[in-house]
mmCIF file of C-alpha atoms and ligand atoms in Angstrom:
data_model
loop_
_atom_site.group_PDB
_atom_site.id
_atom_site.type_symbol
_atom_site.label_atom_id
_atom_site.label_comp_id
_atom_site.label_asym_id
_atom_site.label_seq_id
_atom_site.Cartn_x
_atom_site.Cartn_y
_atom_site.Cartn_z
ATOM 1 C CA UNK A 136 0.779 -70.995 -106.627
ATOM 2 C CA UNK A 137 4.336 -70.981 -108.054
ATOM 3 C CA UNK A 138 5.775 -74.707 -108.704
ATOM 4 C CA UNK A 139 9.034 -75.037 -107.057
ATOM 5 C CA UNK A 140 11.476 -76.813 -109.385
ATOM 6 C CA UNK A 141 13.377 -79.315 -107.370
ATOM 7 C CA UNK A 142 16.037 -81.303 -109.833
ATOM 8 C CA UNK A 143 15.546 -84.435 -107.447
ATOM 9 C CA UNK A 144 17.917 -86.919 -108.564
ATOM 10 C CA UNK A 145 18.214 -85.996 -112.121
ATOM 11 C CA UNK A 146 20.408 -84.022 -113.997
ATOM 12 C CA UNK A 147 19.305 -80.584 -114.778
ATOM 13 C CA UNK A 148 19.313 -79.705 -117.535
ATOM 14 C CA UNK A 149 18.212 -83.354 -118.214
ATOM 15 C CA UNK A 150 19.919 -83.042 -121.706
ATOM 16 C CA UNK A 151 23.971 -82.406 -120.987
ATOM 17 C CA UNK A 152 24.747 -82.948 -124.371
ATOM 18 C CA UNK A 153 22.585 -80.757 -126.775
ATOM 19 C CA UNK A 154 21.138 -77.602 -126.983
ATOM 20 C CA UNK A 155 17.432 -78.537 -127.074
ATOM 21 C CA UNK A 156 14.163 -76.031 -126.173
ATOM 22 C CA UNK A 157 10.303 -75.697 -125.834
ATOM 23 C CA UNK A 158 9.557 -79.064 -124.318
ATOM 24 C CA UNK A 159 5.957 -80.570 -125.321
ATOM 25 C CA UNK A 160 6.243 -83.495 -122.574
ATOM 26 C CA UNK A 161 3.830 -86.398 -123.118
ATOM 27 C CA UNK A 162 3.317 -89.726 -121.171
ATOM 28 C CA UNK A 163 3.323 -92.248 -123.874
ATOM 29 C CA UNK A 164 2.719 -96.160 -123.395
ATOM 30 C CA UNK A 165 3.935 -95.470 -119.799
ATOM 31 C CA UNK A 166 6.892 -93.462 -120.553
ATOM 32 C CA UNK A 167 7.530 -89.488 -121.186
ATOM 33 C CA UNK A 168 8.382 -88.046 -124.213
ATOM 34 C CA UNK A 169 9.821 -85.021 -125.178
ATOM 35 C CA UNK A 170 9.261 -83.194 -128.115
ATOM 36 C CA UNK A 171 11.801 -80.353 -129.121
ATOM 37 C CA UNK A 172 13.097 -77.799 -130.800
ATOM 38 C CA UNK A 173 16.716 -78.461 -131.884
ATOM 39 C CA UNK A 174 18.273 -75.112 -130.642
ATOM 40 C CA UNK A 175 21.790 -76.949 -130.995
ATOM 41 C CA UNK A 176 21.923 -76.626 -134.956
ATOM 42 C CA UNK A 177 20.680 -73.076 -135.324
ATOM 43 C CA UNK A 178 23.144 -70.663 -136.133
ATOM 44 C CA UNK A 179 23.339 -69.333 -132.924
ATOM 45 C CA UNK A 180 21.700 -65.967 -133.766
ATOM 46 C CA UNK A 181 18.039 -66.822 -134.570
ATOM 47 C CA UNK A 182 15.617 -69.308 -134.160
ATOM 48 C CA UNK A 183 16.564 -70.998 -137.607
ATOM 49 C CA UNK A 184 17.285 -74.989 -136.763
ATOM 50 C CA UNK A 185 15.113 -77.354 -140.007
ATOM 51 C CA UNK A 186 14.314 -79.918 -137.411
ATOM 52 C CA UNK A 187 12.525 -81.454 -133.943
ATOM 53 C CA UNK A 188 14.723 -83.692 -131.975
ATOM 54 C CA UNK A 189 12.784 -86.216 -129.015
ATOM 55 C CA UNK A 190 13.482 -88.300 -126.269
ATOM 56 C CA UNK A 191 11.973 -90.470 -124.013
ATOM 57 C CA UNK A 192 12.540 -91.498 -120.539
ATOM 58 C CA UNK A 193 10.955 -94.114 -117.863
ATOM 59 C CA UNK A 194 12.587 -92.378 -115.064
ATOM 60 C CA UNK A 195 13.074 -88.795 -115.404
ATOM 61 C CA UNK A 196 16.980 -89.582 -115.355
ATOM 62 C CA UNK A 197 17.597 -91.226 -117.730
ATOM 63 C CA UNK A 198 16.844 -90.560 -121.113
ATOM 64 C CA UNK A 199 17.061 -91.937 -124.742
ATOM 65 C CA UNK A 200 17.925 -89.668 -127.845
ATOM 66 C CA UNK A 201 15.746 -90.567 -130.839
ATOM 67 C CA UNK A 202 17.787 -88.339 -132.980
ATOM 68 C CA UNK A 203 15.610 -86.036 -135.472
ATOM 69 C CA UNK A 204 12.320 -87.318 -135.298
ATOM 70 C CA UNK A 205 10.880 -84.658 -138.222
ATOM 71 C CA UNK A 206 12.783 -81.904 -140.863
ATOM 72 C CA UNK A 207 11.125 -79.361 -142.653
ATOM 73 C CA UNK A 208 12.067 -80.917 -145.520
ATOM 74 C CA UNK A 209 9.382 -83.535 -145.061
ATOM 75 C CA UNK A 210 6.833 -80.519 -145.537
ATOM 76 C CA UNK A 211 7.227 -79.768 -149.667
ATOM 77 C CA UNK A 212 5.286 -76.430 -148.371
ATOM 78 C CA UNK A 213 7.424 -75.175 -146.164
ATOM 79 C CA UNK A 214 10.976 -73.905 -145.827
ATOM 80 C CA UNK A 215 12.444 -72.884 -142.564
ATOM 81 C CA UNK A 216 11.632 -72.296 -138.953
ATOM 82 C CA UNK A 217 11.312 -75.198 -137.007
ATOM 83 C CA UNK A 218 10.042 -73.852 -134.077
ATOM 84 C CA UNK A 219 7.921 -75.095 -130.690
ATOM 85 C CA UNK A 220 6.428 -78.629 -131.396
ATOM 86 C CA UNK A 221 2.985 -79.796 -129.653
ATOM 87 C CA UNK A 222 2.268 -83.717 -130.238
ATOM 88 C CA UNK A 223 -0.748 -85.545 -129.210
ATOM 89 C CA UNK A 224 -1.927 -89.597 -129.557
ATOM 90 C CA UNK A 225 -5.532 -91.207 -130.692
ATOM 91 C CA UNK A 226 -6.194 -94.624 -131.907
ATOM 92 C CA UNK A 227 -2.498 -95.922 -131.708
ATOM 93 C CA UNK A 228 -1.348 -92.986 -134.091
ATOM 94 C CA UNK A 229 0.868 -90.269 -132.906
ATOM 95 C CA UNK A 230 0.385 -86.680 -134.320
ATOM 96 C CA UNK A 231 2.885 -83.940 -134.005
ATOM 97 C CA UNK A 232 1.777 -80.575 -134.809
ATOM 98 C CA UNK A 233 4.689 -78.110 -136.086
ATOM 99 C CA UNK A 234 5.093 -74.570 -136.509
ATOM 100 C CA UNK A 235 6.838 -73.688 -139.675
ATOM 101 C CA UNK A 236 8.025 -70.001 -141.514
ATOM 102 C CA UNK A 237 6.452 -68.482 -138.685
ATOM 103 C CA UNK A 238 2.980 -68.413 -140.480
ATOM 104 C CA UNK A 239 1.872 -72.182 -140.696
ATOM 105 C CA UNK A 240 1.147 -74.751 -138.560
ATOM 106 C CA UNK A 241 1.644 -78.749 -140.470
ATOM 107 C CA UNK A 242 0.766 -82.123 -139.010
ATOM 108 C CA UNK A 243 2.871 -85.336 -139.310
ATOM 109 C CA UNK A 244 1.913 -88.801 -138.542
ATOM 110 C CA UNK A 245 3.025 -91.920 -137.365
ATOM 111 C CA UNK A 246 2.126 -95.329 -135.721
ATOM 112 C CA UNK A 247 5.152 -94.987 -133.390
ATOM 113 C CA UNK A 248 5.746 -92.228 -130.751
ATOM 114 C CA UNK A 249 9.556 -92.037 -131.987
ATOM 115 C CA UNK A 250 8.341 -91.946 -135.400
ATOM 116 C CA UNK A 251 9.279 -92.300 -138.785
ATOM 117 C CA UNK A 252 6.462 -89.648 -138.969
ATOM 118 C CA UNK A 253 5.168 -87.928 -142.324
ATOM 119 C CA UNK A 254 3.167 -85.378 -143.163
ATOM 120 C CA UNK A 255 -0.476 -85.979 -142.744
ATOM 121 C CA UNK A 256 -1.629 -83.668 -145.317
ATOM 122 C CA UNK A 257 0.344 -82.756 -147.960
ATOM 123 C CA UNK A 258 -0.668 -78.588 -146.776
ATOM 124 C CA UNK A 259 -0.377 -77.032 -144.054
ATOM 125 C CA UNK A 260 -3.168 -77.510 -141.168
ATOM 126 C CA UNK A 261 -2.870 -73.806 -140.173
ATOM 127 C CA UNK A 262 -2.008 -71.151 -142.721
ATOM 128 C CA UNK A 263 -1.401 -67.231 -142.250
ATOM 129 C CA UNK A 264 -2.111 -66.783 -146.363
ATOM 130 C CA UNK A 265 -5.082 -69.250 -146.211
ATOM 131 C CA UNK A 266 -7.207 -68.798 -142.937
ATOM 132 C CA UNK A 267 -9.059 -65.727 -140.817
ATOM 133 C CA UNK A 268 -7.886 -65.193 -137.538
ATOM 134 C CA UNK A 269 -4.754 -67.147 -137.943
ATOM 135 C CA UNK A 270 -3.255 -63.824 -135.570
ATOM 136 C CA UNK A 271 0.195 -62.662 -136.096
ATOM 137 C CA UNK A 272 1.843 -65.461 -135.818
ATOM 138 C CA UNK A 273 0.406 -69.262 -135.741
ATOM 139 C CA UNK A 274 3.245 -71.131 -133.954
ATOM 140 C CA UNK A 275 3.371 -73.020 -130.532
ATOM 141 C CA UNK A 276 0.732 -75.432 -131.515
ATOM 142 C CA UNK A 277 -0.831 -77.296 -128.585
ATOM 143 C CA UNK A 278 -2.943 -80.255 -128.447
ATOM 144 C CA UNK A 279 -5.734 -80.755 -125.235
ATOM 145 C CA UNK A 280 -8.666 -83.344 -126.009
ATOM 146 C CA UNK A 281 -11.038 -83.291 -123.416
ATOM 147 C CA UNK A 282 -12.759 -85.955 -121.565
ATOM 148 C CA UNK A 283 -15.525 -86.324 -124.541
ATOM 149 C CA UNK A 284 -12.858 -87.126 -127.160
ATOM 150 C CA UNK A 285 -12.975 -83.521 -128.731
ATOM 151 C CA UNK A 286 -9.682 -81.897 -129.598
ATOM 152 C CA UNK A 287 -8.638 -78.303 -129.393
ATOM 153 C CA UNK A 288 -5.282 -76.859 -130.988
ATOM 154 C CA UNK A 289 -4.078 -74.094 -128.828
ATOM 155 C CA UNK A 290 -1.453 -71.911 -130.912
ATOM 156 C CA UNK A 291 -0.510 -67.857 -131.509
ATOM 157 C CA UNK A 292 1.792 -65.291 -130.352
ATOM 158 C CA UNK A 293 -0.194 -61.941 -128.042
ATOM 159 C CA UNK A 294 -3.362 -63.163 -128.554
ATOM 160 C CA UNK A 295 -4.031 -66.806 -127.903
ATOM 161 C CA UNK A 296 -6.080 -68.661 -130.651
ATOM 162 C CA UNK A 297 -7.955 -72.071 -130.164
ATOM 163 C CA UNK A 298 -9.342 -74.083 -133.074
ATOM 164 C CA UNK A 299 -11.012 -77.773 -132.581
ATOM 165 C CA UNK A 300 -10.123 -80.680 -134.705
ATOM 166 C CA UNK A 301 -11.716 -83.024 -136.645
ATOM 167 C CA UNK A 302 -11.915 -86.061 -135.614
ATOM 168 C CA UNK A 303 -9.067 -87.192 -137.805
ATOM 169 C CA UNK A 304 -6.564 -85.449 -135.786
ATOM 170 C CA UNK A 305 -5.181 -83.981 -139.145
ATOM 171 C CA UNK A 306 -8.162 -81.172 -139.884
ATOM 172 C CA UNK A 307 -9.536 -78.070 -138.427
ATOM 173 C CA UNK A 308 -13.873 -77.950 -137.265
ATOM 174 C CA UNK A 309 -15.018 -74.741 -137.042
ATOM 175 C CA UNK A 310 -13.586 -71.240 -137.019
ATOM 176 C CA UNK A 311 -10.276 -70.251 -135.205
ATOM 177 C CA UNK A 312 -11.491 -68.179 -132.204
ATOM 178 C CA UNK A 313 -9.536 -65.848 -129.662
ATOM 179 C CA UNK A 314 -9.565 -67.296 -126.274
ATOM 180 C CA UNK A 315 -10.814 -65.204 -123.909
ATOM 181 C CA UNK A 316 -8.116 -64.290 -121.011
ATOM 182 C CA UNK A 317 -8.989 -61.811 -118.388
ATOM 183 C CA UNK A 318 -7.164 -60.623 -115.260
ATOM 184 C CA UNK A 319 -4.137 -58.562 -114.500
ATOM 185 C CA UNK A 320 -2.149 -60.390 -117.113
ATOM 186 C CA UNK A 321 -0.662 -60.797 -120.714
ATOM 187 C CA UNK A 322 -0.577 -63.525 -122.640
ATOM 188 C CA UNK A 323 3.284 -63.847 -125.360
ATOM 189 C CA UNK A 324 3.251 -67.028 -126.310
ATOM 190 C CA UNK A 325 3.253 -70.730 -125.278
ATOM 191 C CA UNK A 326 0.071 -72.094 -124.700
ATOM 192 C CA UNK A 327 -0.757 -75.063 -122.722
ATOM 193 C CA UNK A 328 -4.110 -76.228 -121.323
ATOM 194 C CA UNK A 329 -4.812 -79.408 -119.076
ATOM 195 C CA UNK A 330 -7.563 -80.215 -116.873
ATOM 196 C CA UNK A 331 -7.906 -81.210 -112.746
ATOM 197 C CA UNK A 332 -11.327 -82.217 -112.009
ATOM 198 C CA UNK A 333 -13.157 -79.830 -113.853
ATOM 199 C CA UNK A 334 -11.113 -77.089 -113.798
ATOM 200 C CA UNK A 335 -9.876 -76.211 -116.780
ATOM 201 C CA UNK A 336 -6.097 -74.434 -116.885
ATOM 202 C CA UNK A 337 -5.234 -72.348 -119.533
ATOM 203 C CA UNK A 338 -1.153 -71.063 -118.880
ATOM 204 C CA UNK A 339 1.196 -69.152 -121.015
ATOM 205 C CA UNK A 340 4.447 -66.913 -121.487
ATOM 206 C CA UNK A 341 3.792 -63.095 -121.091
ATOM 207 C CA UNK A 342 6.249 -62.178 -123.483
ATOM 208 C CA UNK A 343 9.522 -61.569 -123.867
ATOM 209 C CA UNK A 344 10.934 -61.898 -121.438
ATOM 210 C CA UNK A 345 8.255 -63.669 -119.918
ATOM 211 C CA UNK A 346 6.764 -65.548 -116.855
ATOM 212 C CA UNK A 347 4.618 -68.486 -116.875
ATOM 213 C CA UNK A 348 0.728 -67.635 -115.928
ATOM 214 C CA UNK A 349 -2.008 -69.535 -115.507
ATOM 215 C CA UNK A 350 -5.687 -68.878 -115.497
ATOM 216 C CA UNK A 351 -8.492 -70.778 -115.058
ATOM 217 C CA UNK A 352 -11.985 -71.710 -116.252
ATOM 218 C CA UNK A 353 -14.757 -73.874 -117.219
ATOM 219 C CA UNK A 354 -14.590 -74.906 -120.439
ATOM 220 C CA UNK A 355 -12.000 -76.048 -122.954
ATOM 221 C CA UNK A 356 -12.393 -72.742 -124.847
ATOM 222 C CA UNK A 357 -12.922 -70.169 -122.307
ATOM 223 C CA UNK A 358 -13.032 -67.749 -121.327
ATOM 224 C CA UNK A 359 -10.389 -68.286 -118.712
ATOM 225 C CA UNK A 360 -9.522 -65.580 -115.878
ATOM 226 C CA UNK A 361 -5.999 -65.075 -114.237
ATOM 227 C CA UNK A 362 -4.673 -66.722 -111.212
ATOM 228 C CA UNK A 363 -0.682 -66.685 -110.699
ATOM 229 C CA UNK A 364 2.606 -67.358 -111.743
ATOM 230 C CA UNK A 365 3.214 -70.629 -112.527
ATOM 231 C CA UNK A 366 6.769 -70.446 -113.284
ATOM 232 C CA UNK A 367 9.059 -67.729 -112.588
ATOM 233 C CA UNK A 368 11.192 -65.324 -115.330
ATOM 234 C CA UNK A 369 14.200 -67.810 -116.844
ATOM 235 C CA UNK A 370 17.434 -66.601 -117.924
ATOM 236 C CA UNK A 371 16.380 -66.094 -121.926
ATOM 237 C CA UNK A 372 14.146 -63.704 -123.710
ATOM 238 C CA UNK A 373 11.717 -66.656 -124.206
ATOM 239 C CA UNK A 374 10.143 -68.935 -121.837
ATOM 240 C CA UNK A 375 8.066 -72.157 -122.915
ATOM 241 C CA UNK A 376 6.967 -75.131 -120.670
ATOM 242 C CA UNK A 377 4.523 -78.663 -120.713
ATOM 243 C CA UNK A 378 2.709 -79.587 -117.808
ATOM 244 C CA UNK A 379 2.625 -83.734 -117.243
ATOM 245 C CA UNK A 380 1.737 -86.036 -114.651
ATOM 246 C CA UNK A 381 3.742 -89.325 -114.483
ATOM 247 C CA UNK A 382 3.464 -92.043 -111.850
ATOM 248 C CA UNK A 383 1.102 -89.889 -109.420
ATOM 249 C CA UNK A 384 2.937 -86.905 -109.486
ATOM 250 C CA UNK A 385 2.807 -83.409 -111.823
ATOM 251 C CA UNK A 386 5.935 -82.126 -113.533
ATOM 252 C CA UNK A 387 6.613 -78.815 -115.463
ATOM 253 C CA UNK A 388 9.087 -79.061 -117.934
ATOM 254 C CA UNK A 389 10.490 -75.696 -119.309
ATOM 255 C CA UNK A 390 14.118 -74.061 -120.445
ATOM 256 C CA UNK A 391 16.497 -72.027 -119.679
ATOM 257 C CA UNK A 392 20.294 -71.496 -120.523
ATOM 258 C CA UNK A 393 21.844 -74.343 -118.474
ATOM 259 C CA UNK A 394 25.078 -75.004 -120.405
ATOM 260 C CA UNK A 395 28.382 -73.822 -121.648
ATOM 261 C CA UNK A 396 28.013 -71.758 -125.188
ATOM 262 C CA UNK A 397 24.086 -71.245 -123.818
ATOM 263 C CA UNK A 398 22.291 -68.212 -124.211
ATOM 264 C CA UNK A 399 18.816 -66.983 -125.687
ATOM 265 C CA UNK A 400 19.666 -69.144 -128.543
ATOM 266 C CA UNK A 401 20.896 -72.067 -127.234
ATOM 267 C CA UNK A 402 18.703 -73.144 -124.696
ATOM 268 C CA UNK A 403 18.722 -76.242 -122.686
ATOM 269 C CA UNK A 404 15.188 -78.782 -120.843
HETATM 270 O O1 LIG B 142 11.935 -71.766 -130.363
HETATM 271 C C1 LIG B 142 11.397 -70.691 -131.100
HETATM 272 C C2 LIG B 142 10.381 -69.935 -130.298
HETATM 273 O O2 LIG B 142 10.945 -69.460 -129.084
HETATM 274 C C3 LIG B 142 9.179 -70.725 -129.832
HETATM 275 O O3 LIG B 142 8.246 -70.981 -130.834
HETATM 276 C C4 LIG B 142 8.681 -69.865 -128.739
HETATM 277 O O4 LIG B 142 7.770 -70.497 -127.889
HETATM 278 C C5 LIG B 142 9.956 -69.469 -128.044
HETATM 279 O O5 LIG B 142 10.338 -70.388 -127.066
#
């Protein structure tokens, strides 16, 4: 199945005014947040911006900046890197989990979905130097909590990890463990899970450049086996998208370069 991308009656991108990437889309106290990476103060030659920019929307057209919601600087452990954000809510608190010096994973908090959020911790959630299995790099955290209340952080460049939480929101249970992907694919980056019935869908970028796959299976860990193309090649080296459902109908939000001054870079939702 490949999701046809139709920009209805919205802009696309839905952002015109800022270079913004890897979407983490969430449907919050009935509207949809966006959580981001701020591509438009990078230097234009890496993936170095120090901060996460959201916005929220009722419609899908219209949409309200919340400015920097998070900066590095709020993690005293970390220094640079603010890469693909994953958020997630429980108990009226609102979690985002962020990807730092391309080797840690942090958690901030807050009792508002457009923040002021802090760190949870005071240390990082995920750490290369700390942890086994962390892979080669821990980054694109993603949150999926499963009809029983358990939580699972999805995160890890070619080969996807999955760790569950504690019930906190803001520790790790258990080991991290490779998910199990089989099929005539290959898994980059970007991992997103979500669940139809009980199906459980596991999709991902392939690389770089890369598509978006999906595979499915039957529990929240896997294994999971290969299916299709979700989303097709986009014109960057990187590819990252959130699956939501809002008022009865599912959405895929991803990026691409969409603007003036755009480019692998300087990406745009
Ligand atoms: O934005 C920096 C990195 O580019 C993300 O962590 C990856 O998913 C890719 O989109």
């Amino acid at each position: 199945m490949v999701i046809g991308v139709q920009p209805a009656s919205a802009a696309n991108p839905i952002i015109p005014d800022r270079f913004v990437a890897d979407p983490s889309a969430h449907v919050f106290n009935g509207r949809v947040h966006l959580y981001l990476t701020d591509d438009q103060t990078n230097s234009g030659t890496y993936w170095d911006s120090k901060s996460w920019r959201s916005y929220s929307s009722s419609n899908l057209v219209d949409w309200t900046d919340h400015g920097d919601i998070f900066s590095i600087s709020g993690f005293s452990w970390a220094s640079q890197y603010a890469w693909a954000p994953g958020a997630t809510e429980r108990n009226g608190r609102y979690y985002l989990y962020l990807p730092v010096d391309r080797t840690k994973i942090g958690v901030a908090v807050s009792s508002s979905p457009t923040g002021p959020f802090t760190d949870a911790r005071g240390s990082a959630l995920v750490d290369k130097a700390r942890d086994a299995n962390t892979g080669e790099e821990p980054i694109d955290p993603m949150i999926f909590t499963d009809d029983d209340g358990s939580s699972y952080m999805y995160f890890g460049t070619r080969t996807p990890k999955v760790v569950r939480l504690g019930a906190d929101m803001v520790s790790t249970t258990g080991p991290i463990m490779d998910v199990g992907l089989s099929g005539a694919t290959k898994y980059g980056e970007a991992p997103h899970v979500h669940k139809v019935g009980g199906t459980y869908y596991f999709s991902y970028s392939t690389g770089w450049p890369g598509q978006i796959h999906y595979a499915t299976g039957s529990s929240p860990a896997g294994p999971f086996t290969y299916r299709g193309v979700l989303l097709d090649y986009v014109n960057v080296n990187t590819n990252h998208h959130s699956l939501f459902q809002y008022q009865g109908q599912w959405y895929v939000a991803y990026h691409k370069n969409a603007l003036e001054g755009g480019g692998n870079h300087k990406r745009s939702v």
